[in-house]
Coordinates of C-alpha atoms and ligand atoms in Angstrom, one line a residue:
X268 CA 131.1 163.3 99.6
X269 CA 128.7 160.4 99.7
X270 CA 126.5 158.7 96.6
X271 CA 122.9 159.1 97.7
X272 CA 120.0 158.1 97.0
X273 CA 118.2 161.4 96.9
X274 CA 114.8 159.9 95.4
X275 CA 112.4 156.9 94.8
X276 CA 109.6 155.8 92.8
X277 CA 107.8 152.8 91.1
X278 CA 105.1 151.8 88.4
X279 CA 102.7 148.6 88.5
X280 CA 100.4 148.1 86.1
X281 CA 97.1 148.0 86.8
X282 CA 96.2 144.7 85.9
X283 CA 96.0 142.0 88.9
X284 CA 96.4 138.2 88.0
X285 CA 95.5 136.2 90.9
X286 CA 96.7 132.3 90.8
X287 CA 92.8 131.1 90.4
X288 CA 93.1 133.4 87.2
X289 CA 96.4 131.5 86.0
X290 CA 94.6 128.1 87.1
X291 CA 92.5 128.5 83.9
X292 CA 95.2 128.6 81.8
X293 CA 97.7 125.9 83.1
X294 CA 97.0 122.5 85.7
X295 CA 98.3 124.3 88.6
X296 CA 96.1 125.7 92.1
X297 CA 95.9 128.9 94.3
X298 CA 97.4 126.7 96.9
X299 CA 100.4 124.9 94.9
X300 CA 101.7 128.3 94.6
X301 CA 101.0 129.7 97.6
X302 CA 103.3 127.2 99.4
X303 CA 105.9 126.7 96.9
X304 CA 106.2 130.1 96.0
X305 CA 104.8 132.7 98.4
X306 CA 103.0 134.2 95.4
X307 CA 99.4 135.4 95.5
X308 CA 98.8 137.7 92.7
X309 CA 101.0 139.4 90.1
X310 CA 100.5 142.9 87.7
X311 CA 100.4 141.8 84.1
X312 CA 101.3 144.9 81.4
X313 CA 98.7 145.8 79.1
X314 CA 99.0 146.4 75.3
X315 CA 100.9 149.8 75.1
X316 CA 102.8 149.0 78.6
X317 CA 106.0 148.7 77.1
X318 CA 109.1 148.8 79.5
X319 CA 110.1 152.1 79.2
X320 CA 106.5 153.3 80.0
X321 CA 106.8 151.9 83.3
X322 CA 110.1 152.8 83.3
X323 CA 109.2 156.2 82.9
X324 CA 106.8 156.8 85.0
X325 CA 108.7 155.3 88.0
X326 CA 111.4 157.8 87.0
X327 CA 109.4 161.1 87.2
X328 CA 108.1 159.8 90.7
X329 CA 112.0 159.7 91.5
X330 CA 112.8 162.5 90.5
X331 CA 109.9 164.4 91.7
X332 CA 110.5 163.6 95.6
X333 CA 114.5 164.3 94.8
X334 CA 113.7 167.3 93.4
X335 CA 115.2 167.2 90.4
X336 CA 114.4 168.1 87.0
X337 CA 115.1 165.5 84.1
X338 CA 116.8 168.1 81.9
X339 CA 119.5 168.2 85.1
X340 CA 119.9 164.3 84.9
X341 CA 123.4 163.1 83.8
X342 CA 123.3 159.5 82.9
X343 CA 120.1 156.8 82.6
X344 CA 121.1 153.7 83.5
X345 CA 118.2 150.7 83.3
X346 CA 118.7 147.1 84.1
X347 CA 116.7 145.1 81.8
X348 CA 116.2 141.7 80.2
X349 CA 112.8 142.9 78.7
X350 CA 113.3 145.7 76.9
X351 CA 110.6 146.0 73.8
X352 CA 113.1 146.7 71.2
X353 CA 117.0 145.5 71.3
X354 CA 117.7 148.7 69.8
X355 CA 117.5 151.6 71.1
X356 CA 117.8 150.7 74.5
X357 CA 115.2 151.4 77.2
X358 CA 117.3 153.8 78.6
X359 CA 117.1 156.0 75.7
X360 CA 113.0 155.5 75.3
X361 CA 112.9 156.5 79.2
X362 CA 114.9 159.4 78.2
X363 CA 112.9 160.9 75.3
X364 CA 109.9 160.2 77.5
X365 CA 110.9 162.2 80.5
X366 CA 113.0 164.7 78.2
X367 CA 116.5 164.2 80.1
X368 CA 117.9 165.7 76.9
X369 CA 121.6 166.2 78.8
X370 CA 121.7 162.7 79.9
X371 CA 123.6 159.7 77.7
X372 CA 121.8 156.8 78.5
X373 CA 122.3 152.8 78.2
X374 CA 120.7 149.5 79.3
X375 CA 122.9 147.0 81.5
X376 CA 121.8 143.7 81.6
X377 CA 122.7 141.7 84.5
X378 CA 119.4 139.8 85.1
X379 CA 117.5 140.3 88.2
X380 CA 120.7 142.2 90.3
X381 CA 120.6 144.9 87.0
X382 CA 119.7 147.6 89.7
X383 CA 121.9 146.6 92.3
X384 CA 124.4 146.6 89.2
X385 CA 123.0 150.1 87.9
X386 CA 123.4 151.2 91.0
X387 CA 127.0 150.6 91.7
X388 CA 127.5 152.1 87.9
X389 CA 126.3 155.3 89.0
X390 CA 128.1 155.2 92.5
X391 CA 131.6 155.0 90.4
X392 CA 130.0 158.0 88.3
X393 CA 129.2 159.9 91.3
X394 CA 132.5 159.4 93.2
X395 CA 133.9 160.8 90.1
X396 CA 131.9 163.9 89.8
X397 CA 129.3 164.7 93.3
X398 CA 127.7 167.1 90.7
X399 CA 126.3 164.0 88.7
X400 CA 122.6 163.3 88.9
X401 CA 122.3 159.6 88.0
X402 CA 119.0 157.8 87.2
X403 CA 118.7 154.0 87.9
X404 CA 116.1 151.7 87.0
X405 CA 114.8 148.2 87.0
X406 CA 111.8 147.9 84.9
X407 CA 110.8 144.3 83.0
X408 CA 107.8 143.3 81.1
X409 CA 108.5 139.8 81.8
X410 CA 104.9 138.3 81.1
X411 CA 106.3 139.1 77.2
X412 CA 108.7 136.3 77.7
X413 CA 106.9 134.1 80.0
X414 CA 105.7 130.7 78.1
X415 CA 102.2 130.8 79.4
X416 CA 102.0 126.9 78.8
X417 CA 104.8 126.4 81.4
X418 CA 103.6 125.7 84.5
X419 CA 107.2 125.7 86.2
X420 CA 107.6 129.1 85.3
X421 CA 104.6 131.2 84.4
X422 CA 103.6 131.8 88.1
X423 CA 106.6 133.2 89.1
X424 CA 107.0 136.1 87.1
X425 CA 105.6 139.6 87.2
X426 CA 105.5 143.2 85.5
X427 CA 106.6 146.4 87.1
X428 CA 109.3 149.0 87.4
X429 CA 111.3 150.8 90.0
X430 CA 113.8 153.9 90.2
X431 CA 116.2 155.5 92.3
X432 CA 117.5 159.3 91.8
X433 CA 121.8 159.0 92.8
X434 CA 123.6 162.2 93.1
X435 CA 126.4 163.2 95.6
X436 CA 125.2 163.9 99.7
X437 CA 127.2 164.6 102.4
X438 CA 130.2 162.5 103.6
X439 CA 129.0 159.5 105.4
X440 CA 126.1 159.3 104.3
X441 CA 124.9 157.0 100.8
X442 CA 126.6 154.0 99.3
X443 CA 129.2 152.1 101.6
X444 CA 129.9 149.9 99.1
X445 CA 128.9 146.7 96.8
X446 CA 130.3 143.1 96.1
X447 CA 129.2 142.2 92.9
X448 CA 129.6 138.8 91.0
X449 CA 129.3 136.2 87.7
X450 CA 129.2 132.7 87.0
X451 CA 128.3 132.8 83.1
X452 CA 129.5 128.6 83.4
X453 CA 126.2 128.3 84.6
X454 CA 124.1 130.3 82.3
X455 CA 122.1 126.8 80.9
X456 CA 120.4 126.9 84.6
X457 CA 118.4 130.1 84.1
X458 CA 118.4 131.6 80.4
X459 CA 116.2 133.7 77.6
X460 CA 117.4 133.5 74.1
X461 CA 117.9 136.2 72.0
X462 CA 114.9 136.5 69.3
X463 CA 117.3 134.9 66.5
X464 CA 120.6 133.7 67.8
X465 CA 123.5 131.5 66.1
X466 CA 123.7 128.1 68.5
X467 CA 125.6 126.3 66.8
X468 CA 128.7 126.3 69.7
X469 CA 126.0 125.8 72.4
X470 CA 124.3 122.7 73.7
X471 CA 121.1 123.5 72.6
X472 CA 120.6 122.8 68.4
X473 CA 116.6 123.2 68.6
X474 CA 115.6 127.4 69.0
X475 CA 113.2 127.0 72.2
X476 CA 111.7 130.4 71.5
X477 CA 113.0 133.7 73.6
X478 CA 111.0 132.6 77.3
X479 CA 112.5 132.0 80.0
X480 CA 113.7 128.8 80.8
X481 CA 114.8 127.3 84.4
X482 CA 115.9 124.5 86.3
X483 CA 114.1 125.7 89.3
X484 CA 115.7 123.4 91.9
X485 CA 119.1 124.4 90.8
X486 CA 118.7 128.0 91.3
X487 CA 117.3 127.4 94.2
X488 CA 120.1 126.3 95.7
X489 CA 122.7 128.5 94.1
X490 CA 121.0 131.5 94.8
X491 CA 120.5 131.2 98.4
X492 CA 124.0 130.2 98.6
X493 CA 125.6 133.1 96.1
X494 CA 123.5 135.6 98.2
X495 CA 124.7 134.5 101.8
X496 CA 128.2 134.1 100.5
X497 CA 127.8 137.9 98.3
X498 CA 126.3 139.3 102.1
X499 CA 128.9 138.0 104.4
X500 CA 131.5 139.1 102.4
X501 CA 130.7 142.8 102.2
X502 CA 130.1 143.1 106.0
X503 CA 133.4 141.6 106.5
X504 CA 134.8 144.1 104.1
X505 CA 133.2 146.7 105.6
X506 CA 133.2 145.7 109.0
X507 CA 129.8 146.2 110.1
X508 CA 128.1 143.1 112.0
X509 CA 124.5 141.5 110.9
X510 CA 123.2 143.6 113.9
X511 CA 123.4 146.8 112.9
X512 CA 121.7 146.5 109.4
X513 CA 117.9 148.3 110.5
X514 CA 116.6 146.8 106.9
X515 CA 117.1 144.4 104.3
X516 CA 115.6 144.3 101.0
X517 CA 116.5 141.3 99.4
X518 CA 115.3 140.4 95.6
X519 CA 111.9 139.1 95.5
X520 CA 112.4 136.0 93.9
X521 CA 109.5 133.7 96.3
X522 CA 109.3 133.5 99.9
X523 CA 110.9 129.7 100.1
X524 CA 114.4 131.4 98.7
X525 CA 114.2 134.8 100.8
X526 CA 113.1 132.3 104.3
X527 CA 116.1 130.4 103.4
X528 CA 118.4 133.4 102.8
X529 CA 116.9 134.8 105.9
X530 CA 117.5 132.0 108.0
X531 CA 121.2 130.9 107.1
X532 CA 122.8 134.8 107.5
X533 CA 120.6 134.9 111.1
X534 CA 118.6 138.2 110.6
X535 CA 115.2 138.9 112.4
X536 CA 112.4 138.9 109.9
X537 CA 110.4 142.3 111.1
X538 CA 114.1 143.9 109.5
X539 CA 113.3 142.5 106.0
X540 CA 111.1 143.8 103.5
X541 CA 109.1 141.3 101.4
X542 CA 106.3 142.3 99.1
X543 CA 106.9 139.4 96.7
X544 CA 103.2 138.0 97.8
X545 CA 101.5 141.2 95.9
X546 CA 103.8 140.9 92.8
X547 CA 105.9 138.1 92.6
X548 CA 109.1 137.9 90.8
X549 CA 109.3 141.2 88.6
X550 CA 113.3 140.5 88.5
X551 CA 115.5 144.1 88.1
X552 CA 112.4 145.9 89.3
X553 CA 112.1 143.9 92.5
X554 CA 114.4 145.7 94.7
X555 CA 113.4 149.1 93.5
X556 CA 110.1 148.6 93.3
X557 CA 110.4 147.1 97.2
X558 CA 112.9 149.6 97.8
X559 CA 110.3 152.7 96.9
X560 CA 107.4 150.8 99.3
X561 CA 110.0 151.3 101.7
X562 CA 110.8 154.5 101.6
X563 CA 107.2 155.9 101.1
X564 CA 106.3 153.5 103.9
X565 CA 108.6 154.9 106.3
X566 CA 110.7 151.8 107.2
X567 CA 113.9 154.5 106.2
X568 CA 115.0 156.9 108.3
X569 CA 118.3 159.2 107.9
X570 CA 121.5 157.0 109.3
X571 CA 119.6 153.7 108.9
X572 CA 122.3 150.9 107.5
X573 CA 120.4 149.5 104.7
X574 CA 121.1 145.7 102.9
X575 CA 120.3 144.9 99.4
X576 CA 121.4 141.9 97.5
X577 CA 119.7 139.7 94.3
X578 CA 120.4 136.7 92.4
X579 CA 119.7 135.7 88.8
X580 CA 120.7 134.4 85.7
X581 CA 124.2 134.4 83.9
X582 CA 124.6 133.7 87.2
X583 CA 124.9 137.0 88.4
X584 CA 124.8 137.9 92.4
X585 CA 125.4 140.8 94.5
X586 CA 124.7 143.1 97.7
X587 CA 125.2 146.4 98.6
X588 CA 125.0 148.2 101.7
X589 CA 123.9 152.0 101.8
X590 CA 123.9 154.6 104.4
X591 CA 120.5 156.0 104.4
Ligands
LIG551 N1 101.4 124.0 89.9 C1 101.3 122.7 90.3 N2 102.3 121.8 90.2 C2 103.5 122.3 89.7 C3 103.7 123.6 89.3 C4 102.6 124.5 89.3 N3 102.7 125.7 89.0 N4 104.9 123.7 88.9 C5 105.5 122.5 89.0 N5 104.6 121.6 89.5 C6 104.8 120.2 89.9 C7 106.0 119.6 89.1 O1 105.6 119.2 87.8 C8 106.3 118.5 90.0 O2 105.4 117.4 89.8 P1 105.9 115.9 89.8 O3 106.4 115.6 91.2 O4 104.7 115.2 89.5 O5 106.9 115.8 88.7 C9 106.1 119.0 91.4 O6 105.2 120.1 91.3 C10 107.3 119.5 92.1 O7 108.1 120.2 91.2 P2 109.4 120.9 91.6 O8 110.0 121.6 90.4 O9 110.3 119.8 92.2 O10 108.9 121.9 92.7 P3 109.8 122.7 93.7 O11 109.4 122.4 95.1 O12 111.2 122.7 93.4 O13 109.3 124.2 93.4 C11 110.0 126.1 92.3 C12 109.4 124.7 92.1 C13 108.9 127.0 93.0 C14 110.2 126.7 90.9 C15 111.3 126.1 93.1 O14 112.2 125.2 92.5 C16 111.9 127.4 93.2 O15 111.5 128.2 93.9 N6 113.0 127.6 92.5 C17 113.7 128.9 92.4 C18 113.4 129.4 91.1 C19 113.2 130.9 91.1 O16 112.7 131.6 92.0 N7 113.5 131.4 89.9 C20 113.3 132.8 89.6 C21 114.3 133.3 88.8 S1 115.9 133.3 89.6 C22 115.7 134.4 90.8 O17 115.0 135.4 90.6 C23 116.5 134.1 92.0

């Protein structure tokens, strides 16, 4: 039996913030962003859009179009860094809102590769047990941890949430496999603190408030690297060439990163799917979300050898191929 992907959905809110919008707010231009970043407008969550909310709703589109009903649903996994309460976990908010009452349910945070993570989670779950019906989400609110006086970082970042159905498929067909890594030596790079944490054995004695802080030019050039290095390894392991992926989501971090990703592992542009111009970098929900747009879109058919990797902090890196 294979691990398949038996459904997709996603959840925007409705709010649109263009880059003249954040020009009002911080000395930056529709243009500056544009070419640095790709970036032309971002959903921002409204009061009462927590997380799960978006989480949920992206959930009941998955499981609609699988075709399964959340009281069958085994497990709720949901990659998060932005979840509106550290305890309970989103997970288990998703899971009272869609009434999966069989399911356990837990957050895994891994950054922006939490569903590429999620996803191999449920894979080992399925493998186990082809009965298992496994939902996996990325959803982040991460315009509540943006510092909306930080220019460096405020227009990257966006709100949304994406979800995948996993449940066992014929043999063949589904998950081929994932190469997942960390680097937490270089968590000061790209880091969020907790809302009261302990310092004391860290480098940084003054509490900079939980945003998200980032030494863009350094993450830059890791993550193009981690990603190649994550994508050339699991073809080699499972000996399929560049040629015969048909699409490649990668995460939607901005279009100078995805360019460069594109352009050192050799793979045509019309195969990749980039949306990161409508909602920038929405981290865990990126590939979902993108991965949803695909599917609805029609860029999937059955047998299509799909790519997905993503890069963010701890570090933490990955890909994963699937058999569509
Ligand atoms: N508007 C106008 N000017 C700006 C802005 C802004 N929003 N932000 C920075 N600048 C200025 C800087 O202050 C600097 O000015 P100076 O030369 O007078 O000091 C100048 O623009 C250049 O700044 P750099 O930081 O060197 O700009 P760079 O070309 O590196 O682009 C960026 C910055 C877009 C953040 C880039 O480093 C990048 O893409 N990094 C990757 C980071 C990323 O995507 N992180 C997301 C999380 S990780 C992930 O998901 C993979």
């Amino acid at each position: 039996m294979g691990t398949v992907i038996l459904g997709t959905g996603s959840c925007l809110p409705e709010r649109v913030v263009t880059n003249h919008d954040l020009a009002e707010i911080v000395e930056t231009n529709d243009e500056w962003i544009r070419t640095r970043t790709g970036i032309k407008t971002r959903r921002i969550a409204a009061a009462g859009e927590e997380t799960y909310r978006l989480a949920a709703r992206a959930a009941e589109q998955a499981l609609a179009m699988a075709g399964v009903a959340a009281a069958d649903l085994d497990l709720i996994v949901v990659g998060t860094i932005t979840s509106h309460m550290l305890m309970p976990s989103t997970a288990c908010f998703v899971q009272k809102e869609i009434g999966a009452t069989k399911a356990f349910a837990f957050d895994l945070n891994a950054a922006c590769p939490g569903f590429l993570y999620g996803l191999d989670v449920a894979d080992q779950y399925v493998r186990a047990d082809p009965s298992r019906k496994i939902l996996v989400i990325g959803a982040e609110t991460l315009s509540t941890r943006t510092n909306w006086e930080d220019r460096n970082t405020c227009v990257l970042f966006g709100d949304g949430a994406g979800a995948a159905v996993v449940g066992g498929g014929p043999q063949g067909r589904g998950m081929v496999g994932s190469v997942l890594c960390s680097d937490g030596r270089l968590w000061s790079l790209l880091h969020m603190h907790a809302p009261v944490s302990n310092n004391a054995d860290l480098e940084e004695p003054d509490h900079p408030g939980v945003h998200i802080i980032m030494e863009g030019r350094e993450v830059f050039k890791y993550a193009v690297k981690a990603m190649e290095t994550s994508i050339s390894d699991l073809l080699h392991r499972e000996g399929v060439s560049l040629d015969e992926i048909d699409l490649f989501i990668p995460h939607q971090a901005n279009i100078r990163i995805l360019n460069k990703l594109v352009e050192r592992i050799g793979i045509p542009l019309e195969k990749v799917f980039i949306n990161v111009e409508k909602y920038g970098n929405t981290s865990a929900a990126s590939i979902p979300i993108a991965l949803d747009e695909a599917n609805r879109g029609g860029r999937l058919k059955p047998g299509n050898k799909l790519l997905i990797c993503s890069f963010g902090g701890g570090f933490t890196w990955g890909a994963s191929l699937i058999n569509w």
